[in-house]
PDB file of C-alpha atoms in Angstrom:
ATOM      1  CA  UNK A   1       0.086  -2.312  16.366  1.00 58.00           C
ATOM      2  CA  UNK A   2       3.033  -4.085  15.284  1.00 59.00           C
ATOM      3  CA  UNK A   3       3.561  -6.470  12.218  1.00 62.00           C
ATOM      4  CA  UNK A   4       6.326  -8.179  10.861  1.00 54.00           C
ATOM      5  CA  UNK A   5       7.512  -6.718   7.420  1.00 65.00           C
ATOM      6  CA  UNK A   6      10.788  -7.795   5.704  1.00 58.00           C
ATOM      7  CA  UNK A   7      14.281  -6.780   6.603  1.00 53.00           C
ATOM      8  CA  UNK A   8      15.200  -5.211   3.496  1.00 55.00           C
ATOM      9  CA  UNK A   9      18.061  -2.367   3.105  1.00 54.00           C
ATOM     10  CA  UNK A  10      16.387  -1.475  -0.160  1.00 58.00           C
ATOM     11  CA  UNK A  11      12.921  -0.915   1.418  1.00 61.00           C
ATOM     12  CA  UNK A  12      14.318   0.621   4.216  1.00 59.00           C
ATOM     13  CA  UNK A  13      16.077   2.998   1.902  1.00 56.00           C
ATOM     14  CA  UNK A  14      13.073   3.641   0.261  1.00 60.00           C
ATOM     15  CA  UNK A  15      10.893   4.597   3.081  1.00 61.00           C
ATOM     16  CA  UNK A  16      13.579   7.053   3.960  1.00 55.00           C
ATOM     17  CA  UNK A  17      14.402   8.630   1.124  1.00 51.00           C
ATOM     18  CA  UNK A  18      11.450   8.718  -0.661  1.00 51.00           C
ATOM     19  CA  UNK A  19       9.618  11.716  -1.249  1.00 46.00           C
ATOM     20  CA  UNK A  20       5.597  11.239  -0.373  1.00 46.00           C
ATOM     21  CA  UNK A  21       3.727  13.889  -2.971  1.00 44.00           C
ATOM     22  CA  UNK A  22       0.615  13.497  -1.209  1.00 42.00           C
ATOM     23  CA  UNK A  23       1.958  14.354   1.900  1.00 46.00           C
ATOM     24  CA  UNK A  24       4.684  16.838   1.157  1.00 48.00           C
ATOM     25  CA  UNK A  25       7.198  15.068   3.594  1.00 49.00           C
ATOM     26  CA  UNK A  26       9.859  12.594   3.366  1.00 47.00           C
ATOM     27  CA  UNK A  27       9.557   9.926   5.763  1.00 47.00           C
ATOM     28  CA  UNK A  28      13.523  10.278   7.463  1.00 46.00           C
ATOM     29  CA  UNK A  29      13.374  14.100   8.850  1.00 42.00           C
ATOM     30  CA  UNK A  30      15.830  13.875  11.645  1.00 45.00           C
ATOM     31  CA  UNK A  31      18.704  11.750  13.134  1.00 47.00           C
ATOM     32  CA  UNK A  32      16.908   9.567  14.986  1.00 52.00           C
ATOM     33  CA  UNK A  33      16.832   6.313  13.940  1.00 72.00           C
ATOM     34  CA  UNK A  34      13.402   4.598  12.145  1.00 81.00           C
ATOM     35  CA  UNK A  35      11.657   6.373   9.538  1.00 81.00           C
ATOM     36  CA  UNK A  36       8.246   7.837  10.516  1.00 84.00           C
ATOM     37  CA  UNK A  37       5.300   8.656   7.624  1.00 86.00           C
ATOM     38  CA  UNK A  38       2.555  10.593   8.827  1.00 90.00           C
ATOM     39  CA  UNK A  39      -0.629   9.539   7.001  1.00 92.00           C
ATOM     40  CA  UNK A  40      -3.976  11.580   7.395  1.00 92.00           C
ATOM     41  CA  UNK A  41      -6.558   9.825   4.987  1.00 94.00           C
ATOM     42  CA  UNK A  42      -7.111   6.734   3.193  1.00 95.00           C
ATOM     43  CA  UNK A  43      -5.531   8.642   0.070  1.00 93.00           C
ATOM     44  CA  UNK A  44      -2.454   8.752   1.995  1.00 91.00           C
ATOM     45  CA  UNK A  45      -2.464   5.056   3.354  1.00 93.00           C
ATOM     46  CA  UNK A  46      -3.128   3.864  -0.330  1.00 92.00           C
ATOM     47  CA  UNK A  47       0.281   5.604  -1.176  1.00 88.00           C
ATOM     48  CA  UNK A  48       2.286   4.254   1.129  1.00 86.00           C
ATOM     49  CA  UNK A  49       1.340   0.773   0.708  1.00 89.00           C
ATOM     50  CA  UNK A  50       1.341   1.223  -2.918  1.00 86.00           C
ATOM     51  CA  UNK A  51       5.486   2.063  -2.117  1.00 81.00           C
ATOM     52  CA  UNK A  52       5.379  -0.439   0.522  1.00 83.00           C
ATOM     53  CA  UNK A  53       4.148  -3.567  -1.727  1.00 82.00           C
ATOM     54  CA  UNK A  54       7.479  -2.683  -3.804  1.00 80.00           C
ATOM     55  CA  UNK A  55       9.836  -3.700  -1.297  1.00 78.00           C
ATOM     56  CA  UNK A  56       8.279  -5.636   1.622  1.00 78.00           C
ATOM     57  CA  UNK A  57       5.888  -8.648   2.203  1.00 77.00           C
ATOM     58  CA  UNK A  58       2.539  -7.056   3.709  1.00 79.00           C
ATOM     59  CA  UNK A  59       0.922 -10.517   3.993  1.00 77.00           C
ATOM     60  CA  UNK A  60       3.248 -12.649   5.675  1.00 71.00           C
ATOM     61  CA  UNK A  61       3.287 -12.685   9.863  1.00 69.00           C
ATOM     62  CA  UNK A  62       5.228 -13.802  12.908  1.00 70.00           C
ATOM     63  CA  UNK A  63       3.382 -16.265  15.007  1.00 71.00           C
ATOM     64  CA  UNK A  64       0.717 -14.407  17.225  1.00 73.00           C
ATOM     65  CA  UNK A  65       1.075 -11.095  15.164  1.00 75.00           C
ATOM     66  CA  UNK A  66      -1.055 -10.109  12.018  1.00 81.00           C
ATOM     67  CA  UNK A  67       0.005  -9.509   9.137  1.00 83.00           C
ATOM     68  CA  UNK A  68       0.539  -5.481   7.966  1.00 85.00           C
ATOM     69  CA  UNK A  69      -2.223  -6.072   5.334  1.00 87.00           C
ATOM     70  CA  UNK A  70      -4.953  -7.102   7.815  1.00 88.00           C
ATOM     71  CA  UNK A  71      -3.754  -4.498  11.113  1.00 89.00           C
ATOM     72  CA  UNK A  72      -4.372  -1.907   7.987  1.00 92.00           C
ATOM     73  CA  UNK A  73      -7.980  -2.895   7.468  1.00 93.00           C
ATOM     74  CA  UNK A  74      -9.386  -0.773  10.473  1.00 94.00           C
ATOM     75  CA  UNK A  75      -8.084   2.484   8.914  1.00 96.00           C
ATOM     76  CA  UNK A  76     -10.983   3.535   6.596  1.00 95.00           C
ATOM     77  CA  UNK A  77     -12.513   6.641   5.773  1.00 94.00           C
ATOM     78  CA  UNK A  78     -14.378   6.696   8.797  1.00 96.00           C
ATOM     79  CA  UNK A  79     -11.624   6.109  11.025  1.00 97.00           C
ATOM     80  CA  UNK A  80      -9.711   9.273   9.602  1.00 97.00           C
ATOM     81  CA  UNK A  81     -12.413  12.034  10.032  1.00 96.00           C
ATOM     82  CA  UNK A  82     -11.113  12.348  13.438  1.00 97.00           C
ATOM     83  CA  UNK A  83      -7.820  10.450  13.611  1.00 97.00           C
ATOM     84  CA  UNK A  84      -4.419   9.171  11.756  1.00 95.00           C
ATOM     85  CA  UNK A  85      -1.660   7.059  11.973  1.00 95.00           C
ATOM     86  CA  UNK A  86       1.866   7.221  12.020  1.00 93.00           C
ATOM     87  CA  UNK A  87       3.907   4.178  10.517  1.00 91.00           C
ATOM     88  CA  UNK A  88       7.151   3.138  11.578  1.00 89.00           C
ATOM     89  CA  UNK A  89       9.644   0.767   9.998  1.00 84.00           C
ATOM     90  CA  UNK A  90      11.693  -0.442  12.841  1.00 84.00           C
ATOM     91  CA  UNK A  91      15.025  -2.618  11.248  1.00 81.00           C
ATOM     92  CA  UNK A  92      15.798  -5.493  14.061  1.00 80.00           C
ATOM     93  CA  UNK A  93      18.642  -7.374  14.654  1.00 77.00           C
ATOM     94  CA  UNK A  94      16.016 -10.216  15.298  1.00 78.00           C
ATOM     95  CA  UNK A  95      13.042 -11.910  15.074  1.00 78.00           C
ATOM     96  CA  UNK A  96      13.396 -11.967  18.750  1.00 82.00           C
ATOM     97  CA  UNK A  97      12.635  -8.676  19.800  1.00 82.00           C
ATOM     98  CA  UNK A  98       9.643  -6.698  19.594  1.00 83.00           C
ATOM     99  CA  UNK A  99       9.231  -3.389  20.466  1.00 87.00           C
ATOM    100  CA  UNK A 100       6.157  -1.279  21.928  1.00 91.00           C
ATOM    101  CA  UNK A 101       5.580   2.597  22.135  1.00 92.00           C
ATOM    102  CA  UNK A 102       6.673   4.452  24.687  1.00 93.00           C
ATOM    103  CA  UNK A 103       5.812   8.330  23.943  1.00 92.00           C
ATOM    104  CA  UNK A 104       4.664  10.289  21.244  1.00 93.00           C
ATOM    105  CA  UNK A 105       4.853  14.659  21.879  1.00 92.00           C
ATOM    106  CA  UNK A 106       4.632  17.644  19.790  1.00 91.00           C
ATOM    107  CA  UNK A 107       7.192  19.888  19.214  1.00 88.00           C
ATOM    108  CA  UNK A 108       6.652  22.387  16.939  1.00 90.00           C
ATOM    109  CA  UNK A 109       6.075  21.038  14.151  1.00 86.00           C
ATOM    110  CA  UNK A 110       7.642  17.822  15.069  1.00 86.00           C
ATOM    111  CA  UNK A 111       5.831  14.806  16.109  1.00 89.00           C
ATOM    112  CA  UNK A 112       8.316  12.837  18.145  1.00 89.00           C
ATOM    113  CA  UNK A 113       7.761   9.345  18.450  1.00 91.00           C
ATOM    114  CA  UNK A 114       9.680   6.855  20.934  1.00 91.00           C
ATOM    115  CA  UNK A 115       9.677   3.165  21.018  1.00 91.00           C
ATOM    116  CA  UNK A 116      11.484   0.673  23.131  1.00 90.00           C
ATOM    117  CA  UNK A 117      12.785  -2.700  22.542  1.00 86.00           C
ATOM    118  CA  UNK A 118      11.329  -5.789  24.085  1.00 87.00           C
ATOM    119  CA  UNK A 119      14.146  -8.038  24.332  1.00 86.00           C
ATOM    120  CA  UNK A 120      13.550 -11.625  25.802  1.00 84.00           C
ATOM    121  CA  UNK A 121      15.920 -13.039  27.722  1.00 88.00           C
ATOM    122  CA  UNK A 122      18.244 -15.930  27.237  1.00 85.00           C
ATOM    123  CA  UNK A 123      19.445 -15.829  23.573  1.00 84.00           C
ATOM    124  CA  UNK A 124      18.032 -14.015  20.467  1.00 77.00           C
ATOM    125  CA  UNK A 125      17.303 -16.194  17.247  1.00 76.00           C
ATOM    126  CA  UNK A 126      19.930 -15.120  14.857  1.00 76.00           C
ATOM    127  CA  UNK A 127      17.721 -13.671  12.049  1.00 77.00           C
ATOM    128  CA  UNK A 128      17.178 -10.287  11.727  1.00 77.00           C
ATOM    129  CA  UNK A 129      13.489  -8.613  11.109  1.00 77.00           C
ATOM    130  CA  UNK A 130      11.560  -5.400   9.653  1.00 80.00           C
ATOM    131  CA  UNK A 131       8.813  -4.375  11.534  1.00 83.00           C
ATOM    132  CA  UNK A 132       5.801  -2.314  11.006  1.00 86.00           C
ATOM    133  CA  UNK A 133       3.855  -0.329  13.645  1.00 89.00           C
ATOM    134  CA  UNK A 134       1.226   2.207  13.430  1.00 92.00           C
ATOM    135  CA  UNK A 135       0.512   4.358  15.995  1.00 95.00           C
ATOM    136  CA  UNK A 136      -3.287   6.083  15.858  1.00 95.00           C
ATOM    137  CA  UNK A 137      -3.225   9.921  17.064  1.00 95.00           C
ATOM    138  CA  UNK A 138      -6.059  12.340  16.568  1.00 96.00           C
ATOM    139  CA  UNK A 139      -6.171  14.574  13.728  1.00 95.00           C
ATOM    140  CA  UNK A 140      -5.949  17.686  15.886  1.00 94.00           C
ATOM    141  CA  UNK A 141      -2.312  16.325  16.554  1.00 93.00           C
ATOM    142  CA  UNK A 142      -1.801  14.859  13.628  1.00 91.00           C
ATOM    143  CA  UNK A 143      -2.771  17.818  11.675  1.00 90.00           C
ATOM    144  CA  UNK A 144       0.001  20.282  13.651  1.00 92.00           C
ATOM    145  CA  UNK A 145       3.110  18.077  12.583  1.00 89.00           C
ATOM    146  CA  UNK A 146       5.160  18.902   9.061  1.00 83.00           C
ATOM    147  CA  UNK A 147       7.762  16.464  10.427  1.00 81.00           C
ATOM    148  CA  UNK A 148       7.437  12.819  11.530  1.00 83.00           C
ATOM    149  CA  UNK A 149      10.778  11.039  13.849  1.00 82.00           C
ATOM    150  CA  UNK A 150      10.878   8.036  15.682  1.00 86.00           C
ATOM    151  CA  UNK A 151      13.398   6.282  17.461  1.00 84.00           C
ATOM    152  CA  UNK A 152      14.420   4.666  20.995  1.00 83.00           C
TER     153      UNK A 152
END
């Protein structure tokens, strides 16, 4: 799923750097280029979008895209006895282009994530964008990785 979120350095800076207690990670492990949060259980997802609320708008949308707060919903206590999600906060140099997952693979105890831009053609609309998507992987996957990247 994708959602719009703000383009914020601040937030963006936040999600990297910050250290998430429940989950014993910070969200920027490697060099590649978006941060990636692992999130297990609906203690986790709380956590982040308690950190999340701080420094981007969950309820506002793109036209034909819902908003973070409502793509969200669907990830209940239920849903994470056997699965979890990964979120990614993808800056953009527009509103233009969207972007869609490409791979995700284990390595060690690296979950690898890789996303590629959509780019329309003609010209881009001159306003950059944040962008939120979640990626659902079992919890037998899930559960292997200490370390969460993402990037094209």
């Amino acid at each position: 799923t994708l959602c719009w979120a703000d383009n914020t350095d601040t937030g963006e800076h936040a999600l990297r750097y910050t250290y998430y207690p429940i989950t014993g990670t910070y969200a920027y492990q490697t060099a590649l280029a978006y941060p990636a949060i692992g999130i297990k259980n609906a203690q986790e997802l709380e956590s982040f979008l308690s950190l999340a609320r701080s420094y981007f708008s969950l309820s506002a949308s793109m036209p034909n895209k819902e908003t973070f707060n409502e793509a969200v919903k669907k990830y209940d206590e239920a849903f994470f006895q056997e699965n979890g999600i990964v979120v990614i906060y993808i800056p953009s140099e527009s509103t233009s282009i969207g972007y869609k997952l490409t791979d995700a693979a284990l390595n060690g105890e690296e979950l690898r994530i890789s996303v590629a831009e959509i780019r329309p053609e003609g010209e881009l609309i001159q306003k950059p964008a944040g962008w939120f998507m979640t990626v659902e992987l079992p919890q037998e996957i899930l559960s292997q990785a200490n370390y969460f990247s993402a990037g094209k």
